[in-house]
Amino acid sequence: MITALLKDSYGRAIRDLRVSVTDRCNFRCFYCLPHGEPPLAPKQQMLTYEEIEYATAIFVSLGIQKVRLTGGEPMIRRDIESLVSKLARIEGLDDLALTTNGYFLPDRAQKLKDAGLKRITISLDSLKRERFKRMTGVDVLDRVLEGIHAARHAGLNPIKVNSVIVRGHNEEEVGDFACFAREHNIAMRFIEFMPLDSGHDWRPEMVVSGREIRERIEACFPLVPVKGGRGAETAARYRFADGAPGEIGIIAPVTEPFCGACSRIRLTADGQIRTCLFSKVEHSLRDVMRSTASRRETIEYIESVVLKKEPRHYINDPAFVQPARTMSFIGG
Ligand code: SAM
Ligand code: SF4
């Protein structure tokens, strides 16, 4: 039962919660976690599944409609399926998704589906074995492709595939990915490289703009915007003009910021609310949940935090400073 609607001080409704369940990962993507994770924080600082369930149920009662489990690599956390089944039972939550690097899917896609997951996003930055290895630090392209097929076979739908496009690495593969989307009826999501890498190697000239990505695709396959526009979605969505299956989405937070329509809020693995990927401050929901605060007081805390949501990110300002925590901790 929805009791209220979370709104920030700029009038944006908050509808979308991303929950990072771990900051650990078995990949070493150079744009995310090139040198591995920071030292492991004490286990008691991490939210338990019961705490994540409690927090998520409160968020849903406040009007959150979409919940995405992410990380780090969410499938690395023990028995993630049991968390999925707890969240899938929350009344009013119709859209539960998970973002994964795909490594564990060949064996576990069906278990996720059986636990109540409806849809999935799988990251894939190259269809070429050597380049995949260079970008992710692991030589497992075939296994991830197998994971995508396992997700399809299990009935997870839609299947989205995320590719971070980085200048000098994989921009020439954009057309190949469009072919891949058509052949396998996949919703491709091309993402601009953001300054959230733990190596702090991001440079503006490494960003391949959403516009260039679109032009590269349209050189092979003309696109038509999907009706209904973008709404609060991060992706500008297109279908193929010739009616082929698959979809293209372009997420261009650097060159075409969509902060004015942002409906997202994030919960880190150690229970901190982040009101923006680029926030400089965090708010400890964990401490509130572990105090004597009642449900009503916890709700008031969340509402007060949402009011502090930043108007926009400042990536393009000369004084921009990368946040201390990286994508793998915040949860992409
Ligand atoms: N490990 C899972 C995965 O790779 O799908 C989930 C977590 S990952 C942080 C979530 C998404 O963020 C992935 O699609 C990844 O490609 C993207 N990502 C990571 N670092 C990024 C960066 N610096 N800029 C843009 N996207 C990034
Ligand atoms: Fe791991 Fe995902 Fe980051 Fe790659 S993008 S290092 S798979 S968390």
PDB file of C-alpha atoms in Angstrom, residues 78 89 120 129 175 241 257 282 310:
ATOM      1  CA  ARG A  78      26.087 -15.716  -1.091  1.00  0.00           C
ATOM      2  CA  ARG A  89       7.267 -10.893  -2.461  1.00  0.00           C
ATOM      3  CA  ILE A 120      18.073  -8.836 -16.155  1.00  0.00           C
ATOM      4  CA  ARG A 129      37.810 -12.369 -27.063  1.00  0.00           C
ATOM      5  CA  GLY A 175      27.814  -1.420 -35.205  1.00  0.00           C
ATOM      6  CA  ALA A 241      13.546   1.548 -38.787  1.00  0.00           C
ATOM      7  CA  PRO A 257      22.801  15.103 -18.817  1.00  0.00           C
ATOM      8  CA  GLU A 282      26.227   9.827   2.217  1.00  0.00           C
ATOM      9  CA  GLU A 310      21.534  17.363  -5.686  1.00  0.00           C
TER      10      GLU A 310
END
